[in-house]
Amino acid sequence: MAAAPAIELEHVTKTFTDFTAVEDLTLAIDDGHFFALLGPSGCGKTTTLRMVGGFEEPTAGTIRLHGENVTGLKPYRRLVNTVFQSYALFPHLTVFENVAFGLRRREVSEGEVRKRVGEVLDLVQLTGRENRKPRQLSGGQQQRVAVARALVNHPRVLLLDEPLGALDLKLRKEMQIELKRIQQEVGITFVHVTHDQEEAMTMADTIAVMHQGRIERMGAPTEIYEDPRTAFVAGFLGASNLMGGTVDGDRGTIALSAGGVVYADPKHIPAGVREVLVGVRPEKVSLFLPGDETAPRNRLRGKVTDASFIGVSTHYLVHCPQVGEMAVVVQNLDDRRFSLGEDVVAAWNPDHTFGVAG
Amino acid sequence: MMRTIKRLLLPTYLGFGLLYLFLPVLVVILFSFNDYQGRFNVRWQGFTLEHWLDPFRVEEIPQALGVSIVLAAVSSGIATIIGTLIALALTRYRFKGRSATNVLLFFPMATPEVVLGSSLLGLFVAMGTGAGFLTLLLAHILFIISYAVATIRARMVGFDRHLEEAAMDLYANEWDTFRKVTLPMILPGVFAAFLLGFALSLDDFVVSNFTAGTIQTYPLYVWGAARRGIPAQVNVWGTVIFVVTVTVMLLFLGAQRRRQQRLGLT
Ligand SMILES: Nc1ncnc2c1ncn2[C@@H]1O[C@H](COP(=O)(O)OP(=O)(O)OP(=O)(O)O)[C@@H](O)[C@H]1O
Ligand SMILES: [Mg+2]
C-alpha cells in the first residue's frame, strides 16, 4: 500500500455566517513536499490553513493527516505546527522558552529540551540569542524563532501563513532560500501560504492557485506557468497576452476572432470547447523585421508603441491590429533594438501557446 | 516678564492643586501627633508620640480594621476572579446577551450607592437572611465586580488572540494555555483590579452601613466614633493605611516599568 498523503482535504467547505470562504475543496499533499497555497487576498488561504491546524472547524468535509481523520480534533491533538503570519511569539518568554514551549507541554526531559532547542536554534542560526525577549529581536530573527518553535517539535507537517509578509524585499529573498534549505534538511511537509507568485514559484514543488474559495489550478510551478488553463491563473501567475479565438477540429490551430490564426500544441488547448482564449507569455515572444523568414510560426504584425529598457531586458508594447496591445520582453543579447513606431512582427513558437476556456 | 509669568503659571497651578489634594491627608497625619486634651482631636495643642506608641489603646479600632482588611481582601479576591472570567468571555466570545451583559455591568457603577445599599438591605431582609459578614461580603463583591471587569478589559485591548492559538498549536490544552500564556499576559490588569477593589472595599461606607448588621468595619467605626469624639489612634491607623497604600502603588508601578523594560515595550 502506498503511504497516505501528508494532508488530504475532501470536499471541505467553510461558511462563516453569510459568506463561504472555502468551497468544496479537495486536495492531497504528498509527504515531504513543499506545497504553496497561492492566491489573492481574501481567497480563503488562511481559512484553509486554519482548518488543517485545527483553529477552524470545516462546515462540511473531511480532513486527514497521514491517513488519520482529524476533523474535529483540537489543535493540540494534531501533529502539525503552525508559523503564524504575526509570528505570535510569547512576549513574556525568552527565545529559549518560546522554542521550548511545545516540548515542555509534552513533558520532554530537561536535558532533551536543552539539546533539541540548541539544535534547532543552530539550524535557524540564532545560537547566542537564547535569553533575549522576542521584542529585542529584528523582524527576520523573530520569524526564525517562530520557525524554530514549530520545528523543534519534529512535526510531520509545518504550516506557514505568509511568514515572510512582514519582511522587506532583501530579507524576504534571504528567508525564502533559508526556509527552502531548512525544508530540504529536515525533509518534512511544508504548506506555505502566500500571495506572492514569485515566492511560490521559487520555493514550492507544487503550487495550488486559489481563487474565491476554490483551487483553480494545481501542479509543479513550470507546469502551471506554461499551461495555466484558466484566465485567472494566466493573469495571476506572471503576465500573459490573451486573445479570443475559435478552435478548429484538431486543436492545433485557433482562428482569432479578429482574423489570422495562432498555432498551438493541442495538449495545451482545453478539449471540448470551441471558444477559447489563447495566450503567450511576454518573454516567449520575439520581435522580427517584416519578411524575416527565421521567425517562428506564430506571427502577428504590429507597430512598436512603447519600449522600456530595464537592464537585463527590454519591455516592448506592440500594437497588433488583430489583438490589440501585446507585451513582449526581449533579453538584451544583441544590440538590435526596435524603436517607437517601427513595423515589426511579434512571433513565437507554437509550443508556447496555451489556451484557457473563454 | 510675560514669559516668566507664563513659565511659573503651570508649576504654581500644579502646586495649589496638589496642596488642595493633600492638605486633608497632611492634617490627618499631623493630628496623629496631637497632644490633645478632652474628647475632640480638632485643635493643635502640642506634639506627642503617645498615640503612636499605644495604637491598640482603643480596642475597637484594630478589630474594625481587621474586619475591613479581611473583607477587602476576600471580596476583592473573589470579585477579581469573577471579573477576570467575565472580561475574558466578553472580549473573546460573541454570545447571546453579550451586549446586555455590557450594559448590566455598568449598573452597579452608575447606581447611587445609597440606592444600591438600601435595595440590598431590602433584598436581604425579604430573603430573611438578616445582615452580617456574609451579606456585607456579597454586597462588596457585587459593586467591585464592575470595576474589576472594566480594569481588566482595558488591559485586554490589543491582546493577540493568535498567542493562545499558538499555545494550543504547541500542545497546550485549554487550561495550560490559560495558565502559561493568557494569565501571565493579563496579570498586571488582574493585579490592578485587585488593588482597586481592595481600596474600594476598604473605604466603603454607604453600602456597608446598610448591609453590615452588627459587624463593624473601619469606616463604620469612625462614623460611629465621630459623635463621641474620634481618638487620635484613628489618625494613626489612617496614616498607616495611607503609607502602606502609597508604598504598594509605587512598588506596583516600579514592577510594571521593569516588566515593560524587560519585554522591551518602552
Ligand atoms: N471569522 C470570520 N468571519 C467571517 N468571515 C471571515 C472570517 N474569517 C475569514 N473570513 C472571510 O473569509 C474570506 C477568506 O479569508 P482568509 O483569511 O482565508 O483569506 P486569505 O486568502 O488568507 O487572505 P489574505 O491574503 O488577505 O490573508 C475573506 O473574505 C474573509 O473576510
Ligand atoms: Mg491570510
mmCIF file of N, CA, C and O in Angstrom, chain A residues 211 216 228-238 240 242 277 281 354-358:
data_model
loop_
_atom_site.group_PDB
_atom_site.id
_atom_site.type_symbol
_atom_site.label_atom_id
_atom_site.label_comp_id
_atom_site.label_asym_id
_atom_site.label_seq_id
_atom_site.Cartn_x
_atom_site.Cartn_y
_atom_site.Cartn_z
ATOM 1 N N HIS A 211 -8.733 30.732 -5.809
ATOM 2 C CA HIS A 211 -9.494 31.890 -6.269
ATOM 3 C C HIS A 211 -10.907 31.740 -5.748
ATOM 4 O O HIS A 211 -11.574 30.746 -6.019
ATOM 5 N N GLU A 216 -8.025 26.678 -8.389
ATOM 6 C CA GLU A 216 -8.218 26.784 -9.823
ATOM 7 C C GLU A 216 -7.259 25.902 -10.592
ATOM 8 O O GLU A 216 -7.586 25.407 -11.662
ATOM 9 N N PRO A 228 -1.498 27.428 -17.857
ATOM 10 C CA PRO A 228 -2.306 27.838 -16.693
ATOM 11 C C PRO A 228 -3.763 27.358 -16.722
ATOM 12 O O PRO A 228 -4.386 27.280 -15.677
ATOM 13 N N ARG A 229 -4.301 27.086 -17.906
ATOM 14 C CA ARG A 229 -5.642 26.510 -18.080
ATOM 15 C C ARG A 229 -6.820 27.418 -17.747
ATOM 16 O O ARG A 229 -7.899 27.210 -18.260
ATOM 17 N N THR A 230 -6.669 28.385 -16.840
ATOM 18 C CA THR A 230 -7.783 29.324 -16.664
ATOM 19 C C THR A 230 -7.236 30.734 -16.824
ATOM 20 O O THR A 230 -6.053 30.988 -16.576
ATOM 21 N N ALA A 231 -8.128 31.626 -17.223
ATOM 22 C CA ALA A 231 -7.718 33.009 -17.446
ATOM 23 C C ALA A 231 -7.205 33.618 -16.150
ATOM 24 O O ALA A 231 -6.246 34.392 -16.138
ATOM 25 N N PHE A 232 -7.812 33.227 -15.022
ATOM 26 C CA PHE A 232 -7.392 33.768 -13.743
ATOM 27 C C PHE A 232 -5.950 33.394 -13.428
ATOM 28 O O PHE A 232 -5.138 34.243 -13.074
ATOM 29 N N VAL A 233 -5.643 32.110 -13.608
ATOM 30 C CA VAL A 233 -4.284 31.649 -13.304
ATOM 31 C C VAL A 233 -3.282 32.301 -14.252
ATOM 32 O O VAL A 233 -2.205 32.736 -13.843
ATOM 33 N N ALA A 234 -3.674 32.398 -15.531
ATOM 34 C CA ALA A 234 -2.788 33.014 -16.510
ATOM 35 C C ALA A 234 -2.450 34.440 -16.105
ATOM 36 O O ALA A 234 -1.317 34.891 -16.239
ATOM 37 N N GLY A 235 -3.440 35.154 -15.564
ATOM 38 C CA GLY A 235 -3.219 36.542 -15.175
ATOM 39 C C GLY A 235 -2.510 36.668 -13.841
ATOM 40 O O GLY A 235 -1.707 37.573 -13.632
ATOM 41 N N PHE A 236 -2.811 35.741 -12.939
ATOM 42 C CA PHE A 236 -2.252 35.856 -11.594
ATOM 43 C C PHE A 236 -0.805 35.412 -11.541
ATOM 44 O O PHE A 236 0.014 35.982 -10.835
ATOM 45 N N LEU A 237 -0.499 34.371 -12.319
ATOM 46 C CA LEU A 237 0.849 33.804 -12.300
ATOM 47 C C LEU A 237 1.625 34.365 -13.481
ATOM 48 O O LEU A 237 1.567 33.836 -14.575
ATOM 49 N N GLY A 238 2.304 35.455 -13.250
ATOM 50 C CA GLY A 238 3.029 36.078 -14.340
ATOM 51 C C GLY A 238 2.090 36.840 -15.269
ATOM 52 O O GLY A 238 0.886 36.876 -15.056
ATOM 53 N N SER A 240 0.426 37.651 -19.118
ATOM 54 C CA SER A 240 0.058 36.891 -20.313
ATOM 55 C C SER A 240 -0.551 37.820 -21.353
ATOM 56 O O SER A 240 -1.171 38.815 -21.022
ATOM 57 N N LEU A 242 -3.434 37.597 -23.883
ATOM 58 C CA LEU A 242 -4.567 36.711 -24.192
ATOM 59 C C LEU A 242 -5.328 37.243 -25.398
ATOM 60 O O LEU A 242 -5.513 38.445 -25.547
ATOM 61 N N LEU A 277 -9.594 31.406 -25.080
ATOM 62 C CA LEU A 277 -8.628 32.497 -25.105
ATOM 63 C C LEU A 277 -7.280 31.824 -25.268
ATOM 64 O O LEU A 277 -6.954 30.898 -24.536
ATOM 65 N N ARG A 281 3.202 33.962 -23.060
ATOM 66 C CA ARG A 281 3.911 34.793 -22.085
ATOM 67 C C ARG A 281 4.774 35.825 -22.809
ATOM 68 O O ARG A 281 5.390 35.496 -23.851
ATOM 69 N N PHE A 354 -0.707 28.715 -25.104
ATOM 70 C CA PHE A 354 -1.603 27.939 -24.241
ATOM 71 C C PHE A 354 -3.012 28.477 -24.408
ATOM 72 O O PHE A 354 -3.208 29.608 -24.852
ATOM 73 N N GLY A 355 -3.972 27.643 -24.112
ATOM 74 C CA GLY A 355 -5.349 28.085 -24.254
ATOM 75 C C GLY A 355 -6.079 27.960 -22.937
ATOM 76 O O GLY A 355 -5.803 27.060 -22.146
ATOM 77 N N VAL A 356 -6.950 28.886 -22.653
ATOM 78 C CA VAL A 356 -7.797 28.768 -21.470
ATOM 79 C C VAL A 356 -9.233 28.919 -21.933
ATOM 80 O O VAL A 356 -9.501 29.588 -22.919
ATOM 81 N N ALA A 357 -10.148 28.280 -21.208
ATOM 82 C CA ALA A 357 -11.551 28.346 -21.597
ATOM 83 C C ALA A 357 -12.008 29.797 -21.607
ATOM 84 O O ALA A 357 -11.758 30.532 -20.660
ATOM 85 N N GLY A 358 -12.642 30.220 -22.699
ATOM 86 C CA GLY A 358 -13.004 31.629 -22.833
ATOM 87 C C GLY A 358 -14.333 31.985 -22.242
ATOM 88 O O GLY A 358 -15.347 31.559 -22.605
#
